[in-house]
Amino acid sequence: MINLPIWDDSLINKYNISGPRYTSYPTALSLESGYSQKDLQAAINGSSSKALSLYIHIPFCHQLCYYCGCNKIITRHQSKADVYLDYLEKEIAAKAPLFQDYRVEQLHLGGGTPTFLTDEQMTRLILILNNSFSFSNEAQRGIEIDPRSLAPNMMRRLHELGFNRVSFGVQDFNDDVQAAVNRPQQVEEVLAVLNEARTLGFKSINMDMIYGLPFQTVESYRKTIEQLIALSPDRVSVFNYAHLPDRFAAQRKLKETDMPSAADKLTIFKQTLQQMTHAGYQFIGMDHFAKKEDELAIAQNEGHLHRNFQGYTTHGECDLLGLGVSSISQIGHMILQNEKDLKPYYQAITDNQCAISKGITLHRDDEIRAAVIKQLICHFELDKPTFEAQFDIRFDEYFAEAITALQPLVADGLVEVNETNIKVTRSGNLFIRIICMCFDAYLQSQVKNTQFSRVI
């Protein structure tokens, strides 16, 4: 369990800069074109794992949420999902045989809105997956849900299909905020589907929230978090809204003048941190909270929490296979990504039965740095002798530049560095992304061309 952050306004004003979220290292920005199915086979051959995490991307949504930066397609034509499943089935047919020696320990459907799929379409997809892969009897099966668009009896059907974990996109309960971002919903709607999930026996319930949206105030968001806590989800993600209208056209509908000021955003997060921890949630790190009996909290306390493209996870031993448009895989020594847009994805499946378009082969330096970043971002401390023994390096020599880059953070009390240990302090917990950036060998070339979200 990490120590609760100490809030220091002077440090926050100094260090609240933009940076990667490190769901991987190298990040997806480092992927290069020219990768294909043969590279997937090479990645499998070079992997020491036989455990698999499956991610399926369902890109469709019925309605556009103006803040959203996800890969999505807005449509009311349900038949488009039938076409998509046709191509997804072809992709699965080409890739699944390569994983015949693997056992699936985790399945997650993300989007878009996975529950855009009808009962029949969802059943079809799960049957394809069950017939194509070998699932562990104890596999975690999760799905992202928009409470507003959940069809009658769909929650029960998801449970019958084997899903045991759900994540509800909520963002905010305030009517003015919901109207501004084109996502109206009632607390009663969320409560109804949450209670149904609990009654059916879903093992874990997550809720996603966002701060920094138009018309949010310190007081309105305090009430929103009070309502959230009353619902008592097992896990909560409280994301900092990144306003990037040049990248995401829908965000141009949101006026910056309606958004909380930078100072108010910081106050909102500080207040949320206090509310959540006072309610008994463990601060996992960055923007994640979990009840202390939840698997994420237990994994962190026991020292084996992991982080990948799906965020914090307990399945660090798994290779990750992404299926569908824009999905990312991390297998063995490679990271691979499918075509990001639907038409090229369809064409690639038609031509090659494989839509992989980008990737990167991880070198030894990448893997060493990835291990350091994962250790720090999950556990907030690092034992140098452990890394020296694991990778046959002299830590301070290998990371001489990183140690030098850390010195201003050491001077400001954000991190402690000695001969055997690196430890993030309570003042530094909020700045873990900046601390990790010191170990990022790709960052300088990416900063010039990329807009990252702020760390708080």
XYZ file of C-alpha atoms in Angstrom:
456
model
C 0.000 0.000 0.000
C 1.444 3.357 -1.037
C 1.447 6.295 1.331
C -1.250 8.895 0.759
C 0.023 11.900 -1.203
C 0.913 15.121 0.548
C -0.576 18.095 -1.291
C 1.937 20.895 -1.851
C 0.566 23.749 -3.960
C 4.005 25.153 -4.800
C 5.208 21.784 -6.127
C 1.981 21.236 -8.052
C 2.263 24.622 -9.716
C 5.855 23.805 -10.624
C 5.472 20.231 -11.837
C 1.933 19.927 -13.219
C 3.211 19.446 -16.751
C 2.143 17.099 -19.540
C 3.482 13.580 -19.993
C 2.754 9.998 -21.071
C 0.460 7.738 -19.045
C 2.834 4.763 -19.492
C 0.367 2.015 -20.245
C 3.403 0.643 -22.064
C 7.054 1.414 -22.560
C 7.903 2.312 -25.235
C 4.556 4.086 -25.624
C 2.346 3.584 -28.684
C 3.854 6.768 -30.147
C 7.015 4.787 -30.872
C 5.290 2.244 -33.127
C 6.478 2.137 -36.723
C 4.800 0.916 -39.915
C 5.763 -2.247 -41.752
C 4.691 -4.944 -39.282
C 2.434 -7.860 -40.253
C 1.182 -11.340 -39.311
C 4.660 -12.862 -39.614
C 5.822 -10.526 -36.859
C 2.985 -11.761 -34.670
C 4.226 -15.319 -35.155
C 7.770 -14.222 -34.341
C 6.512 -12.492 -31.190
C 4.758 -15.681 -30.061
C 7.860 -17.764 -30.779
C 9.934 -15.392 -28.653
C 7.530 -15.271 -25.726
C 8.013 -17.231 -22.530
C 4.325 -16.911 -21.567
C 1.469 -19.266 -22.293
C -1.133 -17.114 -20.533
C -3.192 -14.704 -22.611
C -5.228 -11.563 -22.035
C -7.698 -10.786 -24.838
C -8.867 -7.273 -25.684
C -11.698 -6.820 -28.211
C -12.413 -3.324 -29.543
C -16.036 -2.539 -30.415
C -15.906 0.938 -32.002
C -19.597 1.800 -32.290
C -21.628 4.280 -30.209
C -25.214 5.440 -30.649
C -24.423 8.985 -29.519
C -21.364 11.243 -29.548
C -19.946 12.332 -26.186
C -18.159 15.579 -26.943
C -15.220 14.996 -24.579
C -14.349 11.550 -25.943
C -10.934 10.852 -27.449
C -11.502 7.126 -28.018
C -11.493 5.378 -31.383
C -15.231 5.304 -32.108
C -17.856 5.413 -34.843
C -21.190 7.122 -34.193
C -24.087 5.358 -35.895
C -27.698 4.314 -35.437
C -27.368 1.530 -38.002
C -27.170 -1.700 -36.021
C -26.320 -3.661 -39.173
C -22.858 -2.060 -39.178
C -22.014 -4.196 -36.171
C -22.955 -7.333 -38.144
C -20.471 -6.354 -40.845
C -17.829 -5.614 -38.226
C -18.329 -9.004 -36.592
C -17.905 -10.667 -39.997
C -14.439 -9.152 -40.322
C -13.603 -9.697 -36.672
C -14.449 -13.366 -37.088
C -12.023 -13.585 -40.008
C -9.290 -11.936 -37.950
C -9.916 -14.347 -35.076
C -9.870 -17.321 -37.440
C -6.427 -16.255 -38.679
C -4.897 -15.455 -35.286
C -6.441 -17.893 -32.820
C -4.612 -20.989 -34.158
C -1.321 -19.250 -33.367
C -2.357 -19.249 -29.688
C -3.458 -22.873 -29.412
C -0.917 -23.473 -26.622
C -2.151 -20.480 -24.622
C -4.848 -20.306 -21.972
C -6.925 -17.140 -21.785
C -6.892 -15.714 -18.260
C -8.555 -12.397 -19.011
C -11.048 -11.013 -21.562
C -12.033 -7.368 -21.882
C -14.418 -5.694 -24.329
C -13.804 -1.990 -24.786
C -14.802 0.721 -27.163
C -16.630 2.717 -28.281
C -19.560 1.113 -26.521
C -19.395 -2.699 -26.438
C -23.038 -2.883 -25.369
C -23.918 -1.266 -28.702
C -24.112 -4.933 -29.727
C -27.532 -6.554 -29.492
C -28.159 -9.746 -27.531
C -27.749 -11.762 -30.728
C -24.579 -9.964 -31.799
C -22.995 -10.263 -28.350
C -23.867 -13.958 -28.211
C -22.322 -14.469 -31.632
C -19.084 -12.759 -30.598
C -18.699 -14.731 -27.370
C -19.403 -18.028 -29.132
C -16.695 -17.205 -31.685
C -14.220 -16.456 -28.904
C -15.144 -19.523 -26.845
C -14.786 -21.771 -29.900
C -11.488 -20.208 -30.965
C -9.532 -19.893 -27.708
C -8.981 -22.009 -24.612
C -10.306 -20.129 -21.569
C -9.338 -20.771 -17.982
C -12.261 -21.759 -15.780
C -11.365 -18.801 -13.559
C -10.897 -16.304 -16.385
C -11.802 -12.691 -15.710
C -14.316 -11.499 -18.302
C -14.942 -7.760 -18.278
C -16.920 -5.317 -20.381
C -17.361 -1.536 -20.557
C -20.983 -0.406 -20.288
C -22.834 2.822 -20.976
C -25.666 2.683 -18.397
C -27.890 4.834 -20.633
C -27.943 2.486 -23.592
C -28.092 -0.905 -21.922
C -30.912 -2.913 -23.486
C -33.469 -4.604 -21.219
C -32.182 -7.952 -19.906
C -28.709 -7.337 -21.392
C -27.032 -7.372 -17.976
C -28.498 -10.793 -17.282
C -27.465 -11.975 -20.733
C -23.896 -10.770 -20.184
C -23.766 -12.767 -16.968
C -25.095 -15.847 -18.765
C -22.361 -15.402 -21.378
C -19.721 -15.563 -18.649
C -18.956 -11.919 -17.943
C -18.063 -11.376 -14.292
C -16.723 -7.802 -14.268
C -18.256 -4.560 -15.492
C -17.047 -0.996 -15.931
C -19.628 1.784 -16.102
C -18.845 5.051 -17.867
C -20.417 7.735 -15.659
C -18.133 10.830 -15.847
C -20.385 13.157 -13.783
C -23.857 13.188 -12.216
C -24.489 16.926 -12.620
C -27.257 17.770 -15.133
C -25.557 20.880 -16.518
C -22.291 19.037 -17.105
C -24.074 16.110 -18.737
C -25.974 18.406 -21.085
C -22.789 20.248 -22.066
C -20.956 17.062 -23.045
C -24.040 15.472 -24.671
C -24.282 12.621 -22.195
C -27.458 13.041 -20.099
C -28.136 10.359 -17.512
C -29.738 10.007 -14.099
C -28.220 8.652 -10.908
C -31.201 6.316 -10.763
C -30.198 4.793 -14.116
C -26.718 4.035 -12.873
C -28.002 2.726 -9.546
C -30.447 0.402 -11.295
C -27.839 -1.291 -13.489
C -25.316 -1.381 -10.645
C -27.811 -3.095 -8.334
C -28.688 -5.560 -11.074
C -24.995 -6.374 -11.564
C -24.599 -6.976 -7.834
C -27.732 -9.132 -7.668
C -26.488 -11.243 -10.558
C -23.160 -11.766 -8.790
C -20.656 -9.781 -10.857
C -17.350 -9.941 -8.976
C -16.048 -6.447 -9.644
C -17.713 -3.150 -10.548
C -15.694 -0.183 -11.802
C -16.843 3.372 -12.510
C -15.079 5.906 -14.714
C -15.295 9.592 -13.815
C -13.802 12.705 -15.454
C -12.922 16.096 -13.977
C -12.226 19.265 -15.951
C -15.453 19.219 -18.013
C -17.588 22.305 -18.737
C -19.671 23.652 -15.836
C -17.974 21.492 -13.238
C -17.221 23.383 -10.054
C -15.487 22.386 -6.862
C -18.843 22.135 -5.118
C -20.685 20.321 -7.923
C -17.954 17.703 -8.201
C -17.904 17.221 -4.441
C -21.567 16.265 -4.691
C -20.853 13.984 -7.649
C -18.192 12.098 -5.697
C -20.541 11.868 -2.721
C -23.098 10.222 -4.996
C -20.405 7.948 -6.411
C -19.259 6.847 -2.951
C -22.879 6.119 -2.004
C -23.030 3.705 -4.955
C -19.930 1.951 -3.523
C -18.219 0.578 -6.668
C -15.224 -1.709 -6.124
C -12.920 0.418 -8.271
C -12.990 4.005 -9.477
C -11.014 5.818 -12.144
C -11.039 9.621 -11.958
C -9.514 10.912 -15.176
C -8.236 14.384 -15.894
C -9.996 15.648 -19.030
C -7.466 16.478 -21.736
C -8.849 19.185 -24.024
C -7.226 18.527 -27.399
C -9.627 19.967 -30.006
C -6.976 19.871 -32.736
C -6.899 16.074 -32.408
C -10.531 15.333 -31.564
C -13.080 17.281 -33.593
C -15.971 16.698 -31.186
C -14.097 18.549 -28.443
C -14.447 21.737 -30.486
C -18.067 21.794 -29.330
C -16.834 22.414 -25.773
C -15.903 25.966 -24.764
C -12.769 26.374 -22.691
C -14.385 29.355 -20.986
C -16.993 26.970 -19.517
C -14.365 24.641 -18.041
C -13.005 24.924 -14.490
C -9.801 26.918 -14.179
C -6.487 25.171 -13.706
C -6.588 26.082 -10.019
C -10.125 24.713 -9.635
C -9.167 21.492 -11.404
C -6.394 20.966 -8.886
C -8.771 21.686 -6.032
C -11.288 19.242 -7.491
C -8.700 16.476 -7.624
C -7.394 17.243 -4.136
C -10.955 17.159 -2.808
C -11.676 13.898 -4.658
C -8.541 12.324 -3.226
C -9.634 13.275 0.268
C -13.209 12.061 -0.260
C -12.194 8.719 -1.736
C -9.545 7.879 0.841
C -11.797 9.006 3.698
C -14.429 6.603 2.330
C -11.947 3.725 2.633
C -10.614 3.474 -0.913
C -6.927 2.823 -1.510
C -5.178 5.263 -3.819
C -3.597 2.924 -6.369
C -1.825 5.705 -8.187
C -2.358 8.438 -10.771
C -6.157 8.449 -11.078
C -7.164 5.006 -9.769
C -8.785 3.961 -6.510
C -9.852 0.554 -5.231
C -11.467 -0.829 -2.122
C -8.822 -2.317 0.144
C -10.189 -5.834 -0.322
C -10.136 -5.488 -4.122
C -7.610 -7.514 -6.138
C -5.843 -4.364 -7.389
C -5.216 -3.115 -3.865
C -4.124 -6.559 -2.694
C -1.754 -6.942 -5.666
C -0.199 -3.569 -4.946
C 0.208 -4.357 -1.258
C 1.820 -7.708 -2.094
C 4.143 -6.216 -4.730
C 2.840 -7.783 -7.939
C 0.628 -5.118 -9.497
C 1.108 -4.686 -13.242
C 0.257 -2.052 -15.845
C -0.481 -2.462 -19.557
C -2.667 -0.986 -22.303
C -5.748 -1.768 -20.210
C -4.366 0.168 -17.225
C -3.554 -1.332 -13.832
C -4.023 -5.106 -13.794
C -3.220 -8.209 -11.783
C -2.307 -10.217 -14.890
C 1.307 -9.280 -15.429
C 2.237 -12.770 -16.611
C -0.103 -12.607 -19.617
C 0.695 -11.758 -23.183
C -1.915 -9.321 -24.518
C -3.693 -9.926 -27.836
C -5.791 -7.073 -29.200
C -8.465 -7.838 -31.793
C -10.491 -5.401 -33.860
C -9.840 -1.971 -35.308
C -7.015 0.021 -33.605
C -6.365 -2.733 -31.013
C -2.871 -3.101 -29.570
C -1.097 -6.346 -28.671
C 1.961 -6.834 -26.488
C 3.440 -10.287 -26.921
C 6.917 -11.396 -25.974
C 9.361 -8.820 -27.288
C 6.926 -6.953 -29.541
C 4.139 -4.388 -29.438
C 1.803 -4.535 -32.454
C -1.187 -2.430 -33.492
C -4.026 -3.000 -35.963
C -5.190 -0.453 -38.529
C -6.753 2.495 -36.715
C -9.578 3.258 -39.175
C -12.415 0.978 -40.183
C -12.047 0.949 -43.986
C -8.303 0.141 -43.925
C -9.030 -2.480 -41.239
C -11.637 -4.148 -43.463
C -9.349 -3.992 -46.495
C -6.425 -5.492 -44.582
C -8.577 -8.378 -43.328
C -9.837 -8.953 -46.887
C -6.331 -8.927 -48.342
C -4.346 -10.647 -45.584
C -6.752 -11.876 -42.874
C -4.625 -9.683 -40.614
C -4.874 -5.969 -39.867
C -1.531 -5.406 -38.093
C -0.049 -2.189 -39.470
C 2.418 -0.901 -36.874
C 4.742 -2.276 -34.266
C 8.030 -2.169 -32.447
C 10.503 -4.858 -31.499
C 11.680 -4.347 -27.954
C 15.418 -4.313 -27.423
C 17.114 -5.171 -24.148
C 17.297 -1.504 -23.180
C 13.545 -1.122 -23.796
C 12.785 -4.086 -21.558
C 15.041 -2.861 -18.752
C 13.508 0.603 -18.823
C 9.996 -0.836 -19.093
C 10.625 -2.903 -15.958
C 11.845 0.155 -14.053
C 8.886 2.296 -15.137
C 6.392 -0.463 -14.310
C 7.916 -0.938 -10.871
C 7.777 2.764 -10.070
C 4.313 3.458 -11.476
C 2.796 0.440 -9.710
C 4.707 0.348 -6.407
C 6.412 3.743 -6.041
C 9.726 2.282 -4.956
C 12.494 0.254 -6.519
C 15.260 -1.951 -5.142
C 18.405 -1.426 -7.219
C 20.124 -4.753 -6.321
C 17.064 -6.646 -7.571
C 17.363 -5.008 -10.988
C 21.126 -5.463 -11.044
C 20.711 -9.196 -10.459
C 17.824 -9.541 -12.919
C 19.418 -7.689 -15.817
C 23.150 -8.014 -15.014
C 23.709 -4.256 -14.870
C 25.193 -1.747 -12.439
C 22.109 0.352 -11.906
C 23.651 3.751 -11.249
C 26.023 3.398 -14.189
C 23.368 2.120 -16.585
C 20.931 4.860 -15.583
C 23.451 7.644 -15.001
C 21.478 10.120 -17.137
C 18.200 9.195 -15.415
C 19.758 9.595 -11.959
C 20.996 13.041 -13.003
C 17.533 13.936 -14.358
C 16.012 12.919 -11.021
C 18.152 15.318 -9.011
C 15.824 18.358 -9.221
C 12.988 16.099 -8.069
C 15.185 14.837 -5.242
C 15.967 18.404 -4.257
C 12.256 19.214 -4.111
C 11.517 16.161 -1.975
C 9.525 14.224 -4.584
C 11.793 11.189 -4.636
C 14.602 9.770 -2.520
C 17.579 8.106 -4.179
C 20.350 6.248 -2.348
C 22.807 3.477 -3.137
C 20.238 0.698 -2.986
C 16.809 2.250 -3.400
C 14.604 4.719 -5.235
C 11.525 5.690 -3.255
C 8.771 8.075 -4.264
C 7.785 10.247 -1.311
C 4.304 11.243 -0.240
C 4.980 14.599 -1.883
C 5.963 12.848 -5.098
C 3.142 10.308 -5.500
C 1.097 12.720 -7.593
C 4.056 13.206 -9.945
C 4.860 9.574 -10.681
C 4.546 10.159 -14.435
C 7.260 12.856 -14.267
C 9.523 10.547 -12.272
C 9.034 7.813 -14.871
C 9.791 10.293 -17.645
C 13.365 10.505 -16.361
C 13.871 6.890 -17.512
C 12.221 7.364 -20.942
C 14.783 7.230 -23.738
C 12.210 8.106 -26.449
C 10.584 11.085 -24.811
C 12.555 13.992 -26.252
C 11.812 12.995 -29.848
C 8.086 12.629 -29.043
C 7.530 15.803 -27.040
C 7.952 18.013 -30.105
C 5.120 16.338 -32.027
C 2.711 15.164 -29.343
C 0.220 16.660 -26.933
C 0.064 14.669 -23.690
C -2.426 15.120 -20.871
C -1.308 16.948 -17.721
C -0.147 14.719 -14.888
C -2.813 16.127 -12.511
